[in-house]
Tab-separated table of C-alpha atoms in Angstrom:
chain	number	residue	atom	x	y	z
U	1	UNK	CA	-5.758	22.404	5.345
U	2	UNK	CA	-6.260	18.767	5.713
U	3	UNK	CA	-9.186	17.709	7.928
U	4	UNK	CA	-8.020	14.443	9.935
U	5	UNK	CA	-11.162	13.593	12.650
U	6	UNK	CA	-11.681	11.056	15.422
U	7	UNK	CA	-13.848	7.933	15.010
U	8	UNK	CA	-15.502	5.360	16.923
U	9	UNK	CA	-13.630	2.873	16.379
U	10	UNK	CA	-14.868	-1.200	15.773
U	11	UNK	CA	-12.235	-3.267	17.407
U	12	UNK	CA	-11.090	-6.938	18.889
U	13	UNK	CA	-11.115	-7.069	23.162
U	14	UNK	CA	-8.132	-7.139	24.193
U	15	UNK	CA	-7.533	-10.983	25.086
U	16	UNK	CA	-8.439	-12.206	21.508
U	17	UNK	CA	-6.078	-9.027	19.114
U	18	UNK	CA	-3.713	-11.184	18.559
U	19	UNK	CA	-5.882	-13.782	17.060
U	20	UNK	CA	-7.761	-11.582	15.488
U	21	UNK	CA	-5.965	-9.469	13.015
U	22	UNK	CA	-4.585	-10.134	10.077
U	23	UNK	CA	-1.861	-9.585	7.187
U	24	UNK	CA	-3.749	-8.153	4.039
U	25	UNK	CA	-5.985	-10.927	2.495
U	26	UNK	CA	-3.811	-10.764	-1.019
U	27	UNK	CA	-0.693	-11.723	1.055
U	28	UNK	CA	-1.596	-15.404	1.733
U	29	UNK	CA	-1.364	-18.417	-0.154
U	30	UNK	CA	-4.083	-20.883	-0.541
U	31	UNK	CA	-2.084	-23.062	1.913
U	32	UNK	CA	-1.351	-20.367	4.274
U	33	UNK	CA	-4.923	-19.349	4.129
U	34	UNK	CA	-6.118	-23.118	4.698
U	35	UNK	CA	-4.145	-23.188	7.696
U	36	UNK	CA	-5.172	-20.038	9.159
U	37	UNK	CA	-8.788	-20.666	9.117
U	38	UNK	CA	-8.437	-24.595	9.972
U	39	UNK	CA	-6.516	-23.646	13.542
U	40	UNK	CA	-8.101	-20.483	14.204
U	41	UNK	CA	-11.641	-19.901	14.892
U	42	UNK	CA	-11.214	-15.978	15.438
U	43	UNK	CA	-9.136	-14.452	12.860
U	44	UNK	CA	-10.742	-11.526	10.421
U	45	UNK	CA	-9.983	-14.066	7.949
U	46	UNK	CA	-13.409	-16.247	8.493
U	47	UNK	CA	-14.909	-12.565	7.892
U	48	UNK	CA	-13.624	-11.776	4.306
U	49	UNK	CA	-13.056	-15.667	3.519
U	50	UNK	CA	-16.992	-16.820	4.366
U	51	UNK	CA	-16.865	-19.366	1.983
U	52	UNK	CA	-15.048	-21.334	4.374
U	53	UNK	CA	-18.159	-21.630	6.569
U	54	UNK	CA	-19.794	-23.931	3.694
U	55	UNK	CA	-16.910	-25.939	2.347
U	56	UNK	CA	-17.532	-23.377	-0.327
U	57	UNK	CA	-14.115	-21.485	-1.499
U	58	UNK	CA	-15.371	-19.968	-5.114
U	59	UNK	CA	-18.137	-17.824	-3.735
U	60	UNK	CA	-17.522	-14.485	-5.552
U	61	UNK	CA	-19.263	-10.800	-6.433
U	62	UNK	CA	-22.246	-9.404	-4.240
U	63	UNK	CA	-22.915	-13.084	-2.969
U	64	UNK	CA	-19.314	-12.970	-1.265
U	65	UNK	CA	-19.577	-9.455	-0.281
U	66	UNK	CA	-23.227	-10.300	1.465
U	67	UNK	CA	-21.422	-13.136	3.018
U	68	UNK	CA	-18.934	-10.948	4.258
U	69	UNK	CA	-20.920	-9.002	5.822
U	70	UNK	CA	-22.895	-11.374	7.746
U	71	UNK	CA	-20.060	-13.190	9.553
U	72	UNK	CA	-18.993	-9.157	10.519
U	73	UNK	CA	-21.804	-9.117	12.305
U	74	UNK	CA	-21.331	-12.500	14.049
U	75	UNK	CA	-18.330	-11.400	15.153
U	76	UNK	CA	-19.888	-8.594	16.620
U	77	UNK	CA	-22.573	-10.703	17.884
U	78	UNK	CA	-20.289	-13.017	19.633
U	79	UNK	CA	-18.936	-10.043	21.392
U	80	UNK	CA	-15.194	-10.550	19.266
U	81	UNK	CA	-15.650	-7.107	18.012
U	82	UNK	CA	-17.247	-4.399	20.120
U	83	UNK	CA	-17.454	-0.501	18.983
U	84	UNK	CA	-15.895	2.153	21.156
U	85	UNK	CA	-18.449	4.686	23.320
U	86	UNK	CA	-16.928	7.851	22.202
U	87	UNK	CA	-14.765	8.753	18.855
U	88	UNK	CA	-11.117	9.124	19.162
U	89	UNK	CA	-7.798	8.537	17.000
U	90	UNK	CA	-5.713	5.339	17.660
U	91	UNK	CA	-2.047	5.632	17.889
U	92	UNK	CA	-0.517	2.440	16.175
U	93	UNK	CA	3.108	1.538	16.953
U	94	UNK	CA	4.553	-1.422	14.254
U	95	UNK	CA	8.192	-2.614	15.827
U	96	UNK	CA	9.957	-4.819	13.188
U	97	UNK	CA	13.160	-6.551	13.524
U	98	UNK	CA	14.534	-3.833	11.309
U	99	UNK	CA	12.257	-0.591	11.873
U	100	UNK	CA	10.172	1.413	13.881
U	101	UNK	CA	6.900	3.028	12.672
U	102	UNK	CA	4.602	5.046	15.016
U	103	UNK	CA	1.623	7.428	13.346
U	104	UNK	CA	-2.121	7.772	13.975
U	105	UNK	CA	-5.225	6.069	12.769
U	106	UNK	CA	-7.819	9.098	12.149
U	107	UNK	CA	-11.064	9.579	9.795
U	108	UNK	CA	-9.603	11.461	6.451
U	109	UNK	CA	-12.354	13.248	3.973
U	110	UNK	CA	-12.864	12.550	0.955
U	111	UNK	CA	-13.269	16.358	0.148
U	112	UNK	CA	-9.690	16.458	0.579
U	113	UNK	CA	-9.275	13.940	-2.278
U	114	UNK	CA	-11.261	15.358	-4.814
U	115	UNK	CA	-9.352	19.122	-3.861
U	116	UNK	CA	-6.385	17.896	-4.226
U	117	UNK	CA	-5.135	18.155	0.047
U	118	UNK	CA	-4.774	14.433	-0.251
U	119	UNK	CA	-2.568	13.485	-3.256
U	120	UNK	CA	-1.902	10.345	-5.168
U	121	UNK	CA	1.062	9.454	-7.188
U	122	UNK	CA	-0.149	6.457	-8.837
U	123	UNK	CA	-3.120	6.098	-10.890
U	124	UNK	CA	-5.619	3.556	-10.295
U	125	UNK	CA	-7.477	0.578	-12.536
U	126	UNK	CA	-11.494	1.488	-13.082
U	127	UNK	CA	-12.268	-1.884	-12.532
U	128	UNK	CA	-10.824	-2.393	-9.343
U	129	UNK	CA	-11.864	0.767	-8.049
U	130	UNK	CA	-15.470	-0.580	-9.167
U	131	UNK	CA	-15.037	-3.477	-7.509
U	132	UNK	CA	-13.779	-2.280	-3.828
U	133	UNK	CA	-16.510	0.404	-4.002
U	134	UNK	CA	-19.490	-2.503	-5.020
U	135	UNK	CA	-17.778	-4.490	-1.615
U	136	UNK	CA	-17.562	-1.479	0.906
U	137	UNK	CA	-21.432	-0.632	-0.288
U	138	UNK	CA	-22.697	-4.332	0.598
U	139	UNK	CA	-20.354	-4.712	3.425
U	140	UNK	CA	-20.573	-1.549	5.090
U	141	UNK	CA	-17.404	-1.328	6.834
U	142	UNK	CA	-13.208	-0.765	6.005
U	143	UNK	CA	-10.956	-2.847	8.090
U	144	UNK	CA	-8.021	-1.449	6.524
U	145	UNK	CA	-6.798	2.191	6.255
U	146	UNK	CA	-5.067	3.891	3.855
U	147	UNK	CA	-1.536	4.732	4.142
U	148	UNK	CA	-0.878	8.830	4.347
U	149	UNK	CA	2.390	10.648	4.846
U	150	UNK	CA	2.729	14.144	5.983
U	151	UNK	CA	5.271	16.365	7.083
U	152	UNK	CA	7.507	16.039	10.389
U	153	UNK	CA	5.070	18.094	13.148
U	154	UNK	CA	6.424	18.408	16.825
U	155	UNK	CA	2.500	18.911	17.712
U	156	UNK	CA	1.681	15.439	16.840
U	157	UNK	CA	4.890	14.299	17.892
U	158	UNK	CA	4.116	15.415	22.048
U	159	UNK	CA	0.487	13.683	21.855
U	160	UNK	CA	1.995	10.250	20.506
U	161	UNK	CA	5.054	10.191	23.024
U	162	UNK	CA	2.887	11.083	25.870
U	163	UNK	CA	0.742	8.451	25.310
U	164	UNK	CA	3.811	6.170	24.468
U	165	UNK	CA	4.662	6.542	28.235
U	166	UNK	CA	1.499	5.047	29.271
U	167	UNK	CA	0.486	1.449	28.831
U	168	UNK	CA	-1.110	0.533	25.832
U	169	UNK	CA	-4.788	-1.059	24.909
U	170	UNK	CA	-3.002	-3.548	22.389
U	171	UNK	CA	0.578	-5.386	22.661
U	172	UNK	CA	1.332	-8.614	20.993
U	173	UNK	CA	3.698	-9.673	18.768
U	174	UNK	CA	3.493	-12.033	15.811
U	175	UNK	CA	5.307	-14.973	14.176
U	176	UNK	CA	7.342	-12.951	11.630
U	177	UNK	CA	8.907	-11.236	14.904
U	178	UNK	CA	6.677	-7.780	14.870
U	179	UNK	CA	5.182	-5.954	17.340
U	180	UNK	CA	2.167	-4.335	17.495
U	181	UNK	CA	0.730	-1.822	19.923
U	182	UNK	CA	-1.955	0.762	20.235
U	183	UNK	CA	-3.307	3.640	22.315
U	184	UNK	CA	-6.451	5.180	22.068
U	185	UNK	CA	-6.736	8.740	22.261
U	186	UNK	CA	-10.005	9.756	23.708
U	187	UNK	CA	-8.885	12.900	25.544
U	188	UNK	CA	-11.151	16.359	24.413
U	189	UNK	CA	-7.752	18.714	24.536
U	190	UNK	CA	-5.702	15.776	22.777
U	191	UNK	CA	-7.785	15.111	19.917
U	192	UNK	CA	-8.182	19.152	19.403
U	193	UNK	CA	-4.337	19.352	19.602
U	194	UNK	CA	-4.008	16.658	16.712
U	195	UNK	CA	-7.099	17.883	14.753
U	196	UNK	CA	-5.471	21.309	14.895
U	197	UNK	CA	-2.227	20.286	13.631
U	198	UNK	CA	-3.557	18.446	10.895
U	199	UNK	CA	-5.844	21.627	9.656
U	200	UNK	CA	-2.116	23.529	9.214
U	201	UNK	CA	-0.789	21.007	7.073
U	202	UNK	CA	-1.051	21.528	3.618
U	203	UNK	CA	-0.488	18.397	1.544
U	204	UNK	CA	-1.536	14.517	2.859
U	205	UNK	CA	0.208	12.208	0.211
U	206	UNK	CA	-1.134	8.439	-0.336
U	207	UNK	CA	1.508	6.088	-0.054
U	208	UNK	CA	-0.734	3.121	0.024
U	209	UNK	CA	-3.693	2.129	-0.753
U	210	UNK	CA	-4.455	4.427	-3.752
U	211	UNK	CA	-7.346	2.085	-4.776
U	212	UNK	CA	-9.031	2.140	-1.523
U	213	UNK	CA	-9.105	5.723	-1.054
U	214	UNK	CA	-10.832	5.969	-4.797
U	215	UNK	CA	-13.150	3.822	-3.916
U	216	UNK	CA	-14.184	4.879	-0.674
U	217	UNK	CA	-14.685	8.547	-2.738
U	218	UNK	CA	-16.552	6.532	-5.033
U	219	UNK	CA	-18.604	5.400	-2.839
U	220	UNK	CA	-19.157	8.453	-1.084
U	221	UNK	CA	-20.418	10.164	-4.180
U	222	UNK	CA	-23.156	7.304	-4.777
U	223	UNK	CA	-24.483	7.194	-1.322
U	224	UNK	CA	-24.740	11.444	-1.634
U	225	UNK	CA	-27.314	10.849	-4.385
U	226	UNK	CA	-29.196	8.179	-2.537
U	227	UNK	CA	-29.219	10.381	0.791
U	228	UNK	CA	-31.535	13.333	-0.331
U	229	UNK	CA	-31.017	14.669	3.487
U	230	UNK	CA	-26.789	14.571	3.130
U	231	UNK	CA	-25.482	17.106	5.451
U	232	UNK	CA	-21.506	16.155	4.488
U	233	UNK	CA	-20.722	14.909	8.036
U	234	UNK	CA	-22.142	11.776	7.588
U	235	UNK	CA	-19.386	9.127	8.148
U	236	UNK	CA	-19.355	8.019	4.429
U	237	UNK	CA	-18.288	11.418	3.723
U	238	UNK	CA	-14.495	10.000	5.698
U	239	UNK	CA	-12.302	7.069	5.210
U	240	UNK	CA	-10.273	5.488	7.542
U	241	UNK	CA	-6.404	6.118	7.545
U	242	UNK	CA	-2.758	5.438	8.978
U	243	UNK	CA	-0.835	9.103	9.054
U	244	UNK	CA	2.233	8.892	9.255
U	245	UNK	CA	5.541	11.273	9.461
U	246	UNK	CA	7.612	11.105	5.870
U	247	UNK	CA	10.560	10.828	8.347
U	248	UNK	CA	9.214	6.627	9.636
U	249	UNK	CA	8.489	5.714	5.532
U	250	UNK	CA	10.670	2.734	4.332
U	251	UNK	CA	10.914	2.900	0.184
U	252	UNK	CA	12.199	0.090	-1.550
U	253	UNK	CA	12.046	-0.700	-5.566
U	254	UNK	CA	10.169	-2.975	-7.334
U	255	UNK	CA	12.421	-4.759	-9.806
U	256	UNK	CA	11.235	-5.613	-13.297
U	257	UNK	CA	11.146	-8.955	-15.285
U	258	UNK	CA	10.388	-9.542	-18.549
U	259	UNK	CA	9.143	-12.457	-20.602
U	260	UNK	CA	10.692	-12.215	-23.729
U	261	UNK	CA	13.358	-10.351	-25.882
U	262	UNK	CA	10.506	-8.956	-28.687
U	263	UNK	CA	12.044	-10.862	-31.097
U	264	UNK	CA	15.636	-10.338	-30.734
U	265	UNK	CA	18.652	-11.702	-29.909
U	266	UNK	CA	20.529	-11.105	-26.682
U	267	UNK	CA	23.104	-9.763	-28.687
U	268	UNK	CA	20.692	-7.787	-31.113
U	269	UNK	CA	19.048	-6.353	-27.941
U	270	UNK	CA	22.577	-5.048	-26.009
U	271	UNK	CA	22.837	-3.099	-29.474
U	272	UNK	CA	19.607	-1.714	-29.203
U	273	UNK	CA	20.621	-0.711	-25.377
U	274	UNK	CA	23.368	1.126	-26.433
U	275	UNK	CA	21.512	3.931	-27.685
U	276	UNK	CA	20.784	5.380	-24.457
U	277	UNK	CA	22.857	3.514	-22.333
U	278	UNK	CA	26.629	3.165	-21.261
U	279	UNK	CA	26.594	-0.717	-21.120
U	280	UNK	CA	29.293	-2.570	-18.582
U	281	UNK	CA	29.118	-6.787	-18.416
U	282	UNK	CA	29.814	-7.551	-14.713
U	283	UNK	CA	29.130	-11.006	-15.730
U	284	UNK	CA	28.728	-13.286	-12.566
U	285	UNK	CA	29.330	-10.222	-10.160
U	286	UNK	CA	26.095	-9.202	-8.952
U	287	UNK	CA	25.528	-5.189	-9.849
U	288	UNK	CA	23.132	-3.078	-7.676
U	289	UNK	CA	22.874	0.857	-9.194
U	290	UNK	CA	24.545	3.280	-5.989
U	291	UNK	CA	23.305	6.340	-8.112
U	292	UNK	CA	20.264	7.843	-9.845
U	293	UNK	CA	19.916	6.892	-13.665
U	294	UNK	CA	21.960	3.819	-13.121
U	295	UNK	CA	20.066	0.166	-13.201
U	296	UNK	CA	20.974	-3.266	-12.961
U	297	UNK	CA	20.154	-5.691	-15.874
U	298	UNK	CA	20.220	-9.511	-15.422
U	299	UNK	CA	20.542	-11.215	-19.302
U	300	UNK	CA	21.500	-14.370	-20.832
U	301	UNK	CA	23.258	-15.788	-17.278
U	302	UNK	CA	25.574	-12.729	-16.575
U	303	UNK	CA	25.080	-8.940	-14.562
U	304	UNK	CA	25.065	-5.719	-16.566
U	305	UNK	CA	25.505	-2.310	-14.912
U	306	UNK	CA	23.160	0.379	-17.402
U	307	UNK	CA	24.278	4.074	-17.198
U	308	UNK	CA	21.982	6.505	-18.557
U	309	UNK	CA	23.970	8.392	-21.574
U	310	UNK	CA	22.341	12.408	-20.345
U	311	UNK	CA	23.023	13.360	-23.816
U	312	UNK	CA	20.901	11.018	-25.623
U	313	UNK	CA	17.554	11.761	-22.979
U	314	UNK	CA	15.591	14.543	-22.828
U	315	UNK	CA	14.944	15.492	-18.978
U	316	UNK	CA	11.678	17.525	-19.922
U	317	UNK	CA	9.861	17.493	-15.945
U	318	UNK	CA	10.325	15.735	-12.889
U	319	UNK	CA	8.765	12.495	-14.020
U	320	UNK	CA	11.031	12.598	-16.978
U	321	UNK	CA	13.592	12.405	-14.459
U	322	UNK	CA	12.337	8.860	-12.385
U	323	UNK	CA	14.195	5.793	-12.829
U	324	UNK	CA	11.155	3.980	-13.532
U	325	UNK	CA	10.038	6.169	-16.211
U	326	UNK	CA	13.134	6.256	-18.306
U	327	UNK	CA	13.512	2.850	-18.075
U	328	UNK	CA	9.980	3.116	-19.646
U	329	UNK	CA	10.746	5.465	-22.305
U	330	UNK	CA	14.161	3.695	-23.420
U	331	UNK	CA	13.065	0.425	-23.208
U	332	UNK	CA	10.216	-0.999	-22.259
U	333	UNK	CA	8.056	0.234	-24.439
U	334	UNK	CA	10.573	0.853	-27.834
U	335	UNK	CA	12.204	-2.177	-27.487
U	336	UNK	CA	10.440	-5.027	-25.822
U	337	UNK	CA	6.968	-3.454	-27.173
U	338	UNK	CA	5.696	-2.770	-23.838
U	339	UNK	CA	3.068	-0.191	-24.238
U	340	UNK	CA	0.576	-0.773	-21.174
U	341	UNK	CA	3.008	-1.293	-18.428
U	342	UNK	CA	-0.653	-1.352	-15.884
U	343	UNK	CA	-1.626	-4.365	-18.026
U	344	UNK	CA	0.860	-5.862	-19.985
U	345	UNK	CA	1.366	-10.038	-19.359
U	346	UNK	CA	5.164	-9.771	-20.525
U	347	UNK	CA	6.122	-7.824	-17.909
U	348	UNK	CA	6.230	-8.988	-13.843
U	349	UNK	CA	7.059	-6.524	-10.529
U	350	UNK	CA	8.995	-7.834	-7.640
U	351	UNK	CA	9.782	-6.086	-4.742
U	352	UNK	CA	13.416	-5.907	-3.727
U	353	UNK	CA	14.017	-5.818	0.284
U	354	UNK	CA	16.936	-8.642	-0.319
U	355	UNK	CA	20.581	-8.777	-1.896
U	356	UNK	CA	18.899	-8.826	-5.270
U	357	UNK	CA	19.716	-12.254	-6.253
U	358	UNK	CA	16.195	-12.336	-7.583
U	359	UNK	CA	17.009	-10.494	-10.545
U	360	UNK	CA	19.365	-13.862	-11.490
U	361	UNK	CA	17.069	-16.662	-10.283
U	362	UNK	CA	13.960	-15.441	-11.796
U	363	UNK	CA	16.111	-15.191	-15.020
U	364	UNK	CA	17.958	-18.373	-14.891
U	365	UNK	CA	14.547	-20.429	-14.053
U	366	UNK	CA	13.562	-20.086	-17.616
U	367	UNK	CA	10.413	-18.104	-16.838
U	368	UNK	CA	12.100	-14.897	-18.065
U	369	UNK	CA	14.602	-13.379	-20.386
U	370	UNK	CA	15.911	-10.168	-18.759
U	371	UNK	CA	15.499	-8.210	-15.640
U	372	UNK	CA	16.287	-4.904	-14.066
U	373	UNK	CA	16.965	-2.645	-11.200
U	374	UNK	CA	17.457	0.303	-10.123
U	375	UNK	CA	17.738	2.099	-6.839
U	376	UNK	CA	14.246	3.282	-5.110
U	377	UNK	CA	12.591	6.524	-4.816
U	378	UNK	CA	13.142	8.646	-2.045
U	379	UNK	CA	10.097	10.790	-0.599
U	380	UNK	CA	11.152	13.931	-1.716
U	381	UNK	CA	11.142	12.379	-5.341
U	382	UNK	CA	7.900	11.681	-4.706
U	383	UNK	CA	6.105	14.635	-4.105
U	384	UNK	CA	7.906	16.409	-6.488
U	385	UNK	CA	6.485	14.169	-9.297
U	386	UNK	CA	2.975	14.531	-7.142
U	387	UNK	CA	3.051	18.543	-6.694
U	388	UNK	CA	3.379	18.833	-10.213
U	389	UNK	CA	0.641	17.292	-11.095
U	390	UNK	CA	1.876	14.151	-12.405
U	391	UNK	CA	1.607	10.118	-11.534
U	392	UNK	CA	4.488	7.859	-11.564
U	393	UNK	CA	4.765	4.666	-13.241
U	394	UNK	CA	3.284	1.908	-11.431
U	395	UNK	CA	5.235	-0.278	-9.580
U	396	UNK	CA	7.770	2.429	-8.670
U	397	UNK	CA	7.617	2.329	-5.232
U	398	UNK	CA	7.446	-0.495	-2.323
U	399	UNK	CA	6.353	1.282	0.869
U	400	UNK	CA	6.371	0.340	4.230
U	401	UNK	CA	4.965	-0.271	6.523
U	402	UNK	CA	2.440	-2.692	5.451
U	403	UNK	CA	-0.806	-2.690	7.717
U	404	UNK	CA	-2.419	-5.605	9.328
U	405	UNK	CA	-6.262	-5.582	9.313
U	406	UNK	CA	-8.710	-5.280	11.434
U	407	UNK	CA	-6.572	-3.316	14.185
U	408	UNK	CA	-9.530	-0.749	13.703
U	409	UNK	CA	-12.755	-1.263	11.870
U	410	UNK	CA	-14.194	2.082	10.200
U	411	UNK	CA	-18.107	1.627	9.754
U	412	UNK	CA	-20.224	3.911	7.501
């Protein structure tokens, strides 16, 4: 039973949205970032950039966060961010050029993280999860939620298409050809009907944003101990989050690039492939895997197709059975020495939305030896890895859609 509740919700007026939000921080370069703050005196980005305000770009730990929060609350001063009257959930509509995804932004508990009702399937890094809990403590407020999935549900599907027929409190597009648009869902007998669905569903599962959810538990759990009158509905207690149906997920691979060989040859380290692997040189025909256990390798200027030899691997549980992880187990780690894939400097992850001519150009710039592919994980994959109590490899996955911040800010 997953409990999904309303929220009061901080938020941009209307006329300034658009100039508001914001791609994720980590998605700008420094010139990008320049720019952006330079031309536009209202984007989020003066909030978790303050630096800027000083000529000051290195500002960093509790000094940043404190900085942070104090141009939040300009912006609230200056009346660019105003909280809503009464709680509700926000239905957010992202149109790309290529896809449509439509799901609600609710209040999740972190009760239902540490019993398992919301489910991760990658593991996290202590220090980062140290790090986003120190800056939601100082700043006191999440501007961007966490990405859930959950099962197809004609319940929640009637609320969001009725209030797709009316006009919407948001709708603007932005340069990379997107459109945004929200409703907010304030209605008693609307929020009960989603509420209500939600308590039948079983299983939430995180599809992004694994550190912020840990974090925001984290955080939960330290401000328990300080509160000696915690009641468990206080809003720390919830973190903020974009449901959405499994059906409107886009999964894409991450493709894999390493530094060096270990030590061998090219030709030394085809023999060592063809252990596990049925090995065919495409040479300048670019190879993309059509089936499971099949991967792409990019080596010494020419295309290799890998297929698994099921003989010579063990298939032992479901993770045994994830691209990602047998290309892992057969080569990462025994042949290029790979051990910590979470850590290790040989070893880049590149998302692959294109024709895959990244695996070659990476490759033939001199920056790396040998790449691979493979094809991405489907959902069902997923939660079969997830329901058995097991974490996938990171960098398996590439989910969409990506969320823009500040849409809704979730105060505790």
């Amino acid at each position: 039973m997953a409990i999904v509740k309303p929220f009061k919700a901080v938020r941009a007026t209307r006329d300034k949205i658009a100039l508001v939000s914001s791609k994720s921080y980590e998605i700008y370069t420094p010139e990008m970032l320049d720019a952006k703050l330079a031309f536009n005196p209202y984007t989020f980005l003066h909030v978790i950039n303050p630096g800027y305000k000083y000529h000051k770009q290195d500002i960093s730990g509790e000094q940043r966060f404190k900085l942070v929060h104090n141009r939040y609350l300009e912006f609230k001063e200056d009346d660019i961010f105003t909280q809503d009257e009464t709680p509700g959930f926000y239905i957010y509509q992202k149109i790309t050029p290529t896809n449509s995804f439509c799901g609600i932004i609710a209040a999740t508990s972190v009760d239902d993280y540490h019993n398992n009702v919301i489910k991760k399937h990658e593991g996290t890094l202590r220090e980062r999860e140290l790090l986003f809990e120190n800056y939601l403590k100082n700043t006191g407020f999440n501007a961007e939620p966490v990405l859930l999935t959950y099962p197809d549900n004609n319940s929640i599907d009637g609320v969001i298409q009725k209030y797709k027929n009316k006009r919407p409190e948001y709708q603007f597009a932005t340069t990379d050809k997107d459109t945004h648009l929200l409703w907010v869902v304030n209605d008693k007998s609307d929020i009960q009907q989603i509420a209500n669905a939600f308590a039948n569903i079983d299983t939430l599962y995180i599809a992004d944003g694994h550190h912020r959810s840990t974090s925001s538990c984290l955080l939960a759990q330290r401000l328990e101990k300080e509160n000696p009158n915690h009641t468990g509905d206080e809003d720390y207690n919830f973190f903020m989050s974009y449901l959405l149906p499994e059906n409107q997920l886009s999964i894409y691979e991450f493709n894999r690039f390493i530094k060096d060989l270990n030590g061998l040859t090219p030709d030394e380290f085809l023999i060592e492939l063809d252990t596990f692997f049925r090995i065919e040189n495409r040479g300048q025909e670019l190879y993309k895997p059509k089936e499971k256990h099949h991967f792409s390798m990019y080596l010494n200027g020419e295309f290799y197709a890998l297929y698994l030899r099921k003989s010579a691997y063990n298939f032992t549980d479901s993770l045994s059975q994830l691209d990602a992880q047998i290309l892992y187990t057969t080569v990462l780690k025994p042949i290029l020495g790979i051990n910590d894939i979470r850590n290790a400097s040989k070893i880049l992850y590149s998302q692959d939305k294109s024709d895959g001519l990244e695996l070659k150009t990476k490759v033939d710039s001199g920056d790396f030896k040998v790449s691979f592919g493979m094809l991405p994980t489907d959902i069902n994959e997923l939660k079969t890895i997830v329901d058995a109590g097991l974490l996938m490899p990171p960098k398996t996955t590439y989910i969409e859609p990506k969320l823009r911040s500040a849409l809704t800010i979730y105060e505790f």
